PDB file of C-alpha atoms in Angstrom:
ATOM      1  CA  UNK P   1     105.341 192.490  46.471  1.00 45.00           C
ATOM      2  CA  UNK P   2     109.534 193.069  46.682  1.00 50.00           C
ATOM      3  CA  UNK P   3     111.507 194.557  43.960  1.00 52.00           C
ATOM      4  CA  UNK P   4     113.218 191.246  43.554  1.00 57.00           C
ATOM      5  CA  UNK P   5     109.849 189.598  42.827  1.00 60.00           C
ATOM      6  CA  UNK P   6     108.434 192.017  40.486  1.00 63.00           C
ATOM      7  CA  UNK P   7     111.687 192.627  38.875  1.00 62.00           C
ATOM      8  CA  UNK P   8     111.493 188.798  37.836  1.00 64.00           C
ATOM      9  CA  UNK P   9     107.510 189.054  37.262  1.00 81.00           C
ATOM     10  CA  UNK P  10     107.751 191.916  34.962  1.00 80.00           C
ATOM     11  CA  UNK P  11     110.718 190.239  33.028  1.00 81.00           C
ATOM     12  CA  UNK P  12     108.817 186.877  32.437  1.00 90.00           C
ATOM     13  CA  UNK P  13     105.785 189.130  31.038  1.00 92.00           C
ATOM     14  CA  UNK P  14     108.119 190.904  28.690  1.00 92.00           C
ATOM     15  CA  UNK P  15     109.748 187.560  27.547  1.00 92.00           C
ATOM     16  CA  UNK P  16     106.455 185.779  27.669  1.00 93.00           C
ATOM     17  CA  UNK P  17     105.022 188.083  25.292  1.00 94.00           C
ATOM     18  CA  UNK P  18     108.217 188.406  22.976  1.00 93.00           C
ATOM     19  CA  UNK P  19     107.633 184.463  22.592  1.00 92.00           C
ATOM     20  CA  UNK P  20     104.037 184.979  21.601  1.00 93.00           C
ATOM     21  CA  UNK P  21     104.748 187.587  18.913  1.00 94.00           C
ATOM     22  CA  UNK P  22     107.586 185.329  17.457  1.00 92.00           C
ATOM     23  CA  UNK P  23     104.731 182.428  16.882  1.00 92.00           C
ATOM     24  CA  UNK P  24     102.403 184.641  15.949  1.00 94.00           C
ATOM     25  CA  UNK P  25     104.114 186.598  13.119  1.00 91.00           C
ATOM     26  CA  UNK P  26     103.715 184.114  10.588  1.00 91.00           C
ATOM     27  CA  UNK P  27     100.409 182.742  11.969  1.00 94.00           C
ATOM     28  CA  UNK P  28      97.216 183.077   9.573  1.00 95.00           C
ATOM     29  CA  UNK P  29      95.975 186.568   9.470  1.00 95.00           C
ATOM     30  CA  UNK P  30      92.585 186.074   9.575  1.00 95.00           C
ATOM     31  CA  UNK P  31      93.238 183.772  13.423  1.00 94.00           C
ATOM     32  CA  UNK P  32      95.623 186.779  15.094  1.00 96.00           C
ATOM     33  CA  UNK P  33      95.588 190.294  15.230  1.00 97.00           C
ATOM     34  CA  UNK P  34      99.410 190.129  16.089  1.00 97.00           C
ATOM     35  CA  UNK P  35      99.791 188.075  12.392  1.00 97.00           C
ATOM     36  CA  UNK P  36      97.478 190.859  10.466  1.00 97.00           C
ATOM     37  CA  UNK P  37      99.487 193.386  11.596  1.00 97.00           C
ATOM     38  CA  UNK P  38     102.975 191.796   9.857  1.00 96.00           C
ATOM     39  CA  UNK P  39     100.985 190.678   7.043  1.00 96.00           C
ATOM     40  CA  UNK P  40      99.994 194.589   6.361  1.00 97.00           C
ATOM     41  CA  UNK P  41     103.650 195.715   6.898  1.00 97.00           C
ATOM     42  CA  UNK P  42     105.670 197.811   8.491  1.00 98.00           C
ATOM     43  CA  UNK P  43     103.617 201.066   7.597  1.00 98.00           C
ATOM     44  CA  UNK P  44     100.528 199.618   8.998  1.00 98.00           C
ATOM     45  CA  UNK P  45     102.696 198.567  12.054  1.00 98.00           C
ATOM     46  CA  UNK P  46     104.079 202.253  12.561  1.00 98.00           C
ATOM     47  CA  UNK P  47     100.396 203.423  11.635  1.00 98.00           C
ATOM     48  CA  UNK P  48      99.638 201.620  14.735  1.00 98.00           C
ATOM     49  CA  UNK P  49     102.433 203.020  17.103  1.00 98.00           C
ATOM     50  CA  UNK P  50     101.698 206.569  16.093  1.00 98.00           C
ATOM     51  CA  UNK P  51      98.136 206.050  16.628  1.00 98.00           C
ATOM     52  CA  UNK P  52      98.512 204.685  20.379  1.00 98.00           C
ATOM     53  CA  UNK P  53     100.983 207.398  20.926  1.00 98.00           C
ATOM     54  CA  UNK P  54      98.614 210.005  20.515  1.00 98.00           C
ATOM     55  CA  UNK P  55      96.225 208.192  22.542  1.00 98.00           C
ATOM     56  CA  UNK P  56      98.744 208.203  25.223  1.00 98.00           C
ATOM     57  CA  UNK P  57      99.344 211.586  24.877  1.00 98.00           C
ATOM     58  CA  UNK P  58      95.943 212.729  25.274  1.00 98.00           C
ATOM     59  CA  UNK P  59      95.390 209.902  28.324  1.00 98.00           C
ATOM     60  CA  UNK P  60      98.092 211.714  30.074  1.00 98.00           C
ATOM     61  CA  UNK P  61      96.409 214.805  29.672  1.00 98.00           C
ATOM     62  CA  UNK P  62      92.749 213.971  31.184  1.00 98.00           C
ATOM     63  CA  UNK P  63      94.474 211.957  33.845  1.00 98.00           C
ATOM     64  CA  UNK P  64      96.863 215.059  35.036  1.00 97.00           C
ATOM     65  CA  UNK P  65      93.555 216.629  36.672  1.00 97.00           C
ATOM     66  CA  UNK P  66      91.429 213.932  36.580  1.00 97.00           C
ATOM     67  CA  UNK P  67      90.426 210.938  38.898  1.00 97.00           C
ATOM     68  CA  UNK P  68      91.271 207.259  39.095  1.00 98.00           C
ATOM     69  CA  UNK P  69      88.947 206.236  35.814  1.00 98.00           C
ATOM     70  CA  UNK P  70      91.427 208.921  33.654  1.00 98.00           C
ATOM     71  CA  UNK P  71      94.837 207.458  35.199  1.00 98.00           C
ATOM     72  CA  UNK P  72      93.583 203.628  34.527  1.00 98.00           C
ATOM     73  CA  UNK P  73      92.620 204.722  31.083  1.00 98.00           C
ATOM     74  CA  UNK P  74      96.131 206.285  30.474  1.00 98.00           C
ATOM     75  CA  UNK P  75      97.686 202.921  32.161  1.00 98.00           C
ATOM     76  CA  UNK P  76      95.640 201.005  29.229  1.00 98.00           C
ATOM     77  CA  UNK P  77      96.565 203.416  26.685  1.00 98.00           C
ATOM     78  CA  UNK P  78     100.533 203.186  27.467  1.00 98.00           C
ATOM     79  CA  UNK P  79      99.856 199.544  27.617  1.00 98.00           C
ATOM     80  CA  UNK P  80      98.246 199.805  23.996  1.00 98.00           C
ATOM     81  CA  UNK P  81     101.549 201.612  23.081  1.00 98.00           C
ATOM     82  CA  UNK P  82     104.193 199.283  24.710  1.00 97.00           C
ATOM     83  CA  UNK P  83     102.379 196.442  22.520  1.00 97.00           C
ATOM     84  CA  UNK P  84     102.100 197.968  19.308  1.00 98.00           C
ATOM     85  CA  UNK P  85     105.996 199.065  20.079  1.00 98.00           C
ATOM     86  CA  UNK P  86     107.025 195.396  20.572  1.00 97.00           C
ATOM     87  CA  UNK P  87     104.951 194.121  17.606  1.00 97.00           C
ATOM     88  CA  UNK P  88     107.420 197.347  15.437  1.00 97.00           C
ATOM     89  CA  UNK P  89     110.482 195.564  16.835  1.00 96.00           C
ATOM     90  CA  UNK P  90     109.139 191.912  16.080  1.00 95.00           C
ATOM     91  CA  UNK P  91     108.822 192.901  12.613  1.00 96.00           C
ATOM     92  CA  UNK P  92     112.426 194.136  12.297  1.00 96.00           C
ATOM     93  CA  UNK P  93     113.443 190.787  14.143  1.00 93.00           C
ATOM     94  CA  UNK P  94     114.453 192.800  17.065  1.00 93.00           C
ATOM     95  CA  UNK P  95     113.216 192.368  20.805  1.00 88.00           C
ATOM     96  CA  UNK P  96     112.719 194.236  24.131  1.00 93.00           C
ATOM     97  CA  UNK P  97     115.939 192.907  25.284  1.00 92.00           C
ATOM     98  CA  UNK P  98     117.840 195.432  23.105  1.00 94.00           C
ATOM     99  CA  UNK P  99     115.813 198.355  24.460  1.00 94.00           C
ATOM    100  CA  UNK P 100     116.375 196.853  28.236  1.00 92.00           C
ATOM    101  CA  UNK P 101     119.836 196.830  27.415  1.00 93.00           C
ATOM    102  CA  UNK P 102     119.712 200.464  25.865  1.00 93.00           C
ATOM    103  CA  UNK P 103     118.355 201.931  29.096  1.00 91.00           C
ATOM    104  CA  UNK P 104     120.792 199.931  31.553  1.00 93.00           C
ATOM    105  CA  UNK P 105     123.369 201.405  29.326  1.00 91.00           C
ATOM    106  CA  UNK P 106     122.367 204.919  29.596  1.00 90.00           C
ATOM    107  CA  UNK P 107     122.378 204.771  33.756  1.00 88.00           C
ATOM    108  CA  UNK P 108     124.198 206.722  35.465  1.00 85.00           C
ATOM    109  CA  UNK P 109     124.695 209.215  32.132  1.00 80.00           C
ATOM    110  CA  UNK P 110     123.089 212.593  32.169  1.00 77.00           C
ATOM    111  CA  UNK P 111     120.055 213.094  29.918  1.00 70.00           C
ATOM    112  CA  UNK P 112     121.511 216.389  28.307  1.00 77.00           C
ATOM    113  CA  UNK P 113     125.201 214.002  28.317  1.00 67.00           C
ATOM    114  CA  UNK P 114     122.971 211.138  26.499  1.00 64.00           C
ATOM    115  CA  UNK P 115     121.251 213.026  24.634  1.00 70.00           C
ATOM    116  CA  UNK P 116     124.325 215.225  22.977  1.00 74.00           C
ATOM    117  CA  UNK P 117     126.018 212.400  22.019  1.00 73.00           C
ATOM    118  CA  UNK P 118     123.742 210.917  19.566  1.00 65.00           C
TER     119      UNK P 118
END
């Protein structure tokens, strides 16, 4: 797949997921995992983000010297972390585009300079 097609496809995934998250935010908690997180509140969502971050870190350690299964586990855990981060943003009435805009803003800026500016 060429870069442009891949970028379009990736943007589609994020846009579609954003729409699903918005739709499910107000669904019945018993019918939607996303709705159940929203109903439990920000602290529960943050707990899940922290849990997934820890699982991602552990999977990365395993993947460093592991095989294909460990590398795939890292991909899976990273997807879980991204998903729950998107739920967090949705709960705060933000979406992925603000994050993508911030990442784009940082292009061409030294990581050291960017960190120092915060």
